[in-house]
Structure formats: C-alpha cells, structure tokens
PDB file of C-alpha atoms in Angstrom:
ATOM      1  CA  MET X   1      36.394  11.702  -7.336  1.00  0.00           C
ATOM      2  CA  THR X   2      36.799  15.079  -9.461  1.00  0.00           C
ATOM      3  CA  LEU X   3      40.044  16.855  -8.702  1.00  0.00           C
ATOM      4  CA  LYS X   4      39.982  20.683  -8.150  1.00  0.00           C
ATOM      5  CA  ILE X   5      42.850  22.725  -9.330  1.00  0.00           C
ATOM      6  CA  LEU X   6      43.364  26.672  -8.870  1.00  0.00           C
ATOM      7  CA  PHE X   7      45.170  27.846 -11.712  1.00  0.00           C
ATOM      8  CA  ILE X   8      46.426  31.517 -10.848  1.00  0.00           C
ATOM      9  CA  ASN X   9      47.772  34.151 -13.397  1.00  0.00           C
ATOM     10  CA  GLY X  10      49.525  37.177 -12.192  1.00  0.00           C
ATOM     11  CA  PRO X  11      49.929  40.732 -13.480  1.00  0.00           C
ATOM     12  CA  ASN X  12      49.650  41.681 -17.194  1.00  0.00           C
ATOM     13  CA  LEU X  13      48.920  38.020 -18.144  1.00  0.00           C
ATOM     14  CA  ASN X  14      45.595  39.412 -19.219  1.00  0.00           C
ATOM     15  CA  LEU X  15      47.380  41.006 -22.046  1.00  0.00           C
ATOM     16  CA  LEU X  16      49.043  38.160 -23.333  1.00  0.00           C
ATOM     17  CA  GLY X  17      48.808  38.198 -27.360  1.00  0.00           C
ATOM     18  CA  GLU X  18      49.584  41.946 -27.237  1.00  0.00           C
ATOM     19  CA  ARG X  19      52.463  42.103 -25.413  1.00  0.00           C
ATOM     20  CA  GLU X  20      56.114  41.088 -26.213  1.00  0.00           C
ATOM     21  CA  GLN X  21      55.338  38.183 -28.446  1.00  0.00           C
ATOM     22  CA  SER X  22      59.072  37.583 -28.713  1.00  0.00           C
ATOM     23  CA  GLN X  23      58.915  36.186 -24.991  1.00  0.00           C
ATOM     24  CA  TYR X  24      55.358  35.439 -24.642  1.00  0.00           C
ATOM     25  CA  GLY X  25      53.876  34.253 -28.081  1.00  0.00           C
ATOM     26  CA  SER X  26      50.938  35.355 -29.834  1.00  0.00           C
ATOM     27  CA  THR X  27      48.215  33.111 -27.978  1.00  0.00           C
ATOM     28  CA  THR X  28      46.097  35.279 -25.994  1.00  0.00           C
ATOM     29  CA  PHE X  29      45.014  34.965 -22.659  1.00  0.00           C
ATOM     30  CA  ASN X  30      41.428  33.879 -23.525  1.00  0.00           C
ATOM     31  CA  GLU X  31      42.857  31.302 -25.947  1.00  0.00           C
ATOM     32  CA  LEU X  32      45.130  29.878 -23.192  1.00  0.00           C
ATOM     33  CA  LYS X  33      42.379  29.605 -20.759  1.00  0.00           C
ATOM     34  CA  GLU X  34      40.246  27.708 -23.405  1.00  0.00           C
ATOM     35  CA  LEU X  35      43.020  25.303 -24.247  1.00  0.00           C
ATOM     36  CA  SER X  36      43.564  24.946 -20.431  1.00  0.00           C
ATOM     37  CA  VAL X  37      39.970  24.208 -19.485  1.00  0.00           C
ATOM     38  CA  LYS X  38      39.594  21.804 -22.555  1.00  0.00           C
ATOM     39  CA  LYS X  39      42.690  19.696 -21.092  1.00  0.00           C
ATOM     40  CA  SER X  40      41.363  19.880 -18.013  1.00  0.00           C
ATOM     41  CA  GLU X  41      37.981  18.540 -18.813  1.00  0.00           C
ATOM     42  CA  GLU X  42      39.862  15.773 -20.609  1.00  0.00           C
ATOM     43  CA  LEU X  43      41.493  14.809 -17.380  1.00  0.00           C
ATOM     44  CA  ASN X  44      38.171  15.000 -15.330  1.00  0.00           C
ATOM     45  CA  ILE X  45      39.650  17.850 -13.518  1.00  0.00           C
ATOM     46  CA  LYS X  46      37.633  21.086 -12.197  1.00  0.00           C
ATOM     47  CA  LEU X  47      39.696  24.088 -13.261  1.00  0.00           C
ATOM     48  CA  GLU X  48      39.306  27.419 -11.611  1.00  0.00           C
ATOM     49  CA  PHE X  49      41.407  29.663 -14.045  1.00  0.00           C
ATOM     50  CA  VAL X  50      41.772  33.168 -12.577  1.00  0.00           C
ATOM     51  CA  GLN X  51      44.042  36.386 -13.280  1.00  0.00           C
ATOM     52  CA  SER X  52      44.684  39.528 -11.175  1.00  0.00           C
ATOM     53  CA  ASN X  53      47.124  42.396 -11.326  1.00  0.00           C
ATOM     54  CA  ILE X  54      46.362  42.776  -7.355  1.00  0.00           C
ATOM     55  CA  GLU X  55      49.163  41.168  -5.073  1.00  0.00           C
ATOM     56  CA  GLY X  56      46.442  40.882  -2.117  1.00  0.00           C
ATOM     57  CA  GLU X  57      43.727  39.193  -4.316  1.00  0.00           C
ATOM     58  CA  ILE X  58      46.219  36.609  -5.365  1.00  0.00           C
ATOM     59  CA  VAL X  59      47.386  35.769  -1.801  1.00  0.00           C
ATOM     60  CA  THR X  60      43.436  35.426  -0.734  1.00  0.00           C
ATOM     61  CA  TRP X  61      42.873  32.948  -3.257  1.00  0.00           C
ATOM     62  CA  ILE X  62      45.689  30.960  -2.211  1.00  0.00           C
ATOM     63  CA  GLN X  63      44.686  31.065   1.354  1.00  0.00           C
ATOM     64  CA  GLU X  64      40.836  30.078   0.465  1.00  0.00           C
ATOM     65  CA  ALA X  65      42.088  27.220  -1.637  1.00  0.00           C
ATOM     66  CA  LYS X  66      43.626  25.508   1.238  1.00  0.00           C
ATOM     67  CA  LYS X  67      39.982  24.402   2.133  1.00  0.00           C
ATOM     68  CA  THR X  68      38.646  24.098  -1.572  1.00  0.00           C
ATOM     69  CA  HIS X  69      41.359  22.820  -4.165  1.00  0.00           C
ATOM     70  CA  ASP X  70      43.810  19.937  -4.442  1.00  0.00           C
ATOM     71  CA  GLY X  71      46.486  21.750  -6.186  1.00  0.00           C
ATOM     72  CA  ILE X  72      47.536  25.164  -7.517  1.00  0.00           C
ATOM     73  CA  ILE X  73      49.374  25.909 -10.469  1.00  0.00           C
ATOM     74  CA  ILE X  74      50.653  29.574 -10.457  1.00  0.00           C
ATOM     75  CA  ASN X  75      52.159  31.948 -12.992  1.00  0.00           C
ATOM     76  CA  ALA X  76      52.930  34.706 -10.740  1.00  0.00           C
ATOM     77  CA  ALA X  77      54.598  36.853 -13.598  1.00  0.00           C
ATOM     78  CA  ALA X  78      56.467  40.016 -12.089  1.00  0.00           C
ATOM     79  CA  PHE X  79      55.183  38.809  -8.589  1.00  0.00           C
ATOM     80  CA  THR X  80      57.346  36.140  -8.662  1.00  0.00           C
ATOM     81  CA  HIS X  81      60.346  38.233  -8.155  1.00  0.00           C
ATOM     82  CA  THR X  82      58.886  40.803  -5.545  1.00  0.00           C
ATOM     83  CA  SER X  83      56.268  39.171  -3.477  1.00  0.00           C
ATOM     84  CA  VAL X  84      57.095  37.768  -0.266  1.00  0.00           C
ATOM     85  CA  ALA X  85      53.183  37.747   0.677  1.00  0.00           C
ATOM     86  CA  ILE X  86      52.627  35.276  -2.402  1.00  0.00           C
ATOM     87  CA  ARG X  87      55.755  33.248  -1.323  1.00  0.00           C
ATOM     88  CA  ASP X  88      54.258  32.988   2.301  1.00  0.00           C
ATOM     89  CA  ALA X  89      50.678  31.996   1.342  1.00  0.00           C
ATOM     90  CA  LEU X  90      52.091  29.294  -0.972  1.00  0.00           C
ATOM     91  CA  GLN X  91      54.385  27.905   1.715  1.00  0.00           C
ATOM     92  CA  ILE X  92      51.175  27.558   3.954  1.00  0.00           C
ATOM     93  CA  PHE X  93      49.464  25.476   1.098  1.00  0.00           C
ATOM     94  CA  ASN X  94      50.224  22.224   1.928  1.00  0.00           C
ATOM     95  CA  LYS X  95      49.144  20.457  -1.288  1.00  0.00           C
ATOM     96  CA  PRO X  96      50.911  20.214  -4.772  1.00  0.00           C
ATOM     97  CA  LYS X  97      51.997  23.345  -6.204  1.00  0.00           C
ATOM     98  CA  ILE X  98      53.541  24.010  -9.713  1.00  0.00           C
ATOM     99  CA  GLU X  99      55.387  27.265 -10.606  1.00  0.00           C
ATOM    100  CA  LEU X 100      54.916  28.194 -14.395  1.00  0.00           C
ATOM    101  CA  HIS X 101      56.454  30.755 -16.760  1.00  0.00           C
ATOM    102  CA  ILE X 102      55.779  31.222 -20.371  1.00  0.00           C
ATOM    103  CA  SER X 103      59.488  32.444 -20.871  1.00  0.00           C
ATOM    104  CA  ASN X 104      62.603  31.163 -19.246  1.00  0.00           C
ATOM    105  CA  ILE X 105      62.938  33.504 -16.356  1.00  0.00           C
ATOM    106  CA  TYR X 106      66.637  32.140 -16.017  1.00  0.00           C
ATOM    107  CA  ASN X 107      67.375  33.347 -19.351  1.00  0.00           C
ATOM    108  CA  ARG X 108      66.232  36.892 -19.273  1.00  0.00           C
ATOM    109  CA  GLU X 109      66.962  40.161 -17.557  1.00  0.00           C
ATOM    110  CA  GLU X 110      68.948  39.773 -14.332  1.00  0.00           C
ATOM    111  CA  PHE X 111      66.039  40.841 -11.847  1.00  0.00           C
ATOM    112  CA  ARG X 112      63.919  38.115 -13.497  1.00  0.00           C
ATOM    113  CA  LYS X 113      66.525  35.351 -12.633  1.00  0.00           C
ATOM    114  CA  LYS X 114      65.424  35.450  -8.925  1.00  0.00           C
ATOM    115  CA  SER X 115      62.236  33.651  -8.061  1.00  0.00           C
ATOM    116  CA  LEU X 116      60.899  33.919  -4.472  1.00  0.00           C
ATOM    117  CA  ILE X 117      58.475  31.057  -4.705  1.00  0.00           C
ATOM    118  CA  SER X 118      60.476  28.360  -6.456  1.00  0.00           C
ATOM    119  CA  ASP X 119      61.842  26.734  -3.085  1.00  0.00           C
ATOM    120  CA  VAL X 120      58.321  26.579  -1.565  1.00  0.00           C
ATOM    121  CA  VAL X 121      56.597  24.753  -4.695  1.00  0.00           C
ATOM    122  CA  THR X 122      56.457  21.039  -5.518  1.00  0.00           C
ATOM    123  CA  GLY X 123      58.221  21.730  -9.056  1.00  0.00           C
ATOM    124  CA  GLY X 124      58.439  24.536 -11.994  1.00  0.00           C
ATOM    125  CA  ILE X 125      58.017  24.776 -15.741  1.00  0.00           C
ATOM    126  CA  PHE X 126      59.837  27.438 -17.580  1.00  0.00           C
ATOM    127  CA  GLY X 127      60.397  28.620 -20.944  1.00  0.00           C
ATOM    128  CA  LEU X 128      57.922  26.199 -22.883  1.00  0.00           C
ATOM    129  CA  GLY X 129      55.683  28.774 -24.200  1.00  0.00           C
ATOM    130  CA  SER X 130      51.748  28.372 -23.878  1.00  0.00           C
ATOM    131  CA  ASN X 131      52.506  24.651 -24.097  1.00  0.00           C
ATOM    132  CA  GLY X 132      53.715  24.996 -20.383  1.00  0.00           C
ATOM    133  CA  TYR X 133      50.066  25.255 -19.415  1.00  0.00           C
ATOM    134  CA  ILE X 134      48.977  22.069 -20.750  1.00  0.00           C
ATOM    135  CA  LEU X 135      52.138  20.605 -19.296  1.00  0.00           C
ATOM    136  CA  ALA X 136      51.138  21.892 -15.907  1.00  0.00           C
ATOM    137  CA  ILE X 137      47.957  20.596 -15.945  1.00  0.00           C
ATOM    138  CA  MET X 138      49.007  17.255 -17.006  1.00  0.00           C
ATOM    139  CA  ALA X 139      51.947  17.025 -14.322  1.00  0.00           C
ATOM    140  CA  MET X 140      49.400  18.184 -11.645  1.00  0.00           C
ATOM    141  CA  HIS X 141      46.932  15.387 -12.693  1.00  0.00           C
ATOM    142  CA  LYS X 142      49.581  12.866 -12.552  1.00  0.00           C
ATOM    143  CA  MET X 143      50.877  14.256  -8.966  1.00  0.00           C
ATOM    144  CA  LEU X 144      47.562  13.870  -7.621  1.00  0.00           C
ATOM    145  CA  ASN X 145      46.636  10.391  -8.945  1.00  0.00           C
ATOM    146  CA  LYS X 146      49.770   8.843  -7.240  1.00  0.00           C
TER     147      LYS X 146
END
C-alpha cells in the first residue's frame, strides 16, 4: 500500500532562497520540493507538497486530508505563532502529524518562541535547515509503518 502524506508549507516559504538566508539557507522552495518528492518516491510515499500564504486555505487542506491522507507534515511558518484555526484543524486530524521549521524557533525572537501547534502534533523538527524536510519524511514513513 502506498502511503499518502500532505506536506503543507505556510506563508513566505515560497520565497526561500531569497529571504533571510542566514536563517533559512539558500535552497529555494522549488529545490526543496524536488528533494522532498525524490525522497518520498524512494520510500514509496505519494507526497502532496503545497504552499499557501492564506490561512483559510491551509485549514481547508487539513480538513480535507482527514479522508485522503495518512499523515501531515507542516511548516506553518508565521502561522505557527498566530493561528488558532490551523491548530484546531490539526487537533481534529487524528493521524500522525509533524511540525517542521527550518530555523530553530526557540532560538529566535521572543514572539517566535511560542508555537500554537506543538501540543497537537506527534512530534517536531526544528533548526536543522532544509535537511529537516528529508528527516520529517523519513520520520513520517517510520511512524506510518509501525
């Protein structure tokens, strides 16, 4: 059986490679997507890799994933610190969920140190750069194949 994972990327992640390279590195969003899809194919995972700057769109994807996906990996970006709506949608998704951040949010500005979603996800990966994307896919694969 092929596993299906939804990989959600939040606001401004489409600008990776252009913005704050000291925090986010030089890998572009499209390069990250290609690396993630390649790793997923190696693990026989069907990966849906999406990005939105719109909170409601992300909530809708999470809600719809309840019927169609085996797990969610989410880099909610700035919505991590502000969105009760995304948190509530993730809480209702009763399958494995991984919170991911390229930078270490706990080693940044004070307002970034609070994640509204950490307590409703299975686990998290923080501060490992773009490698975190590959690690999240591998961790999800392991969780779903227990």
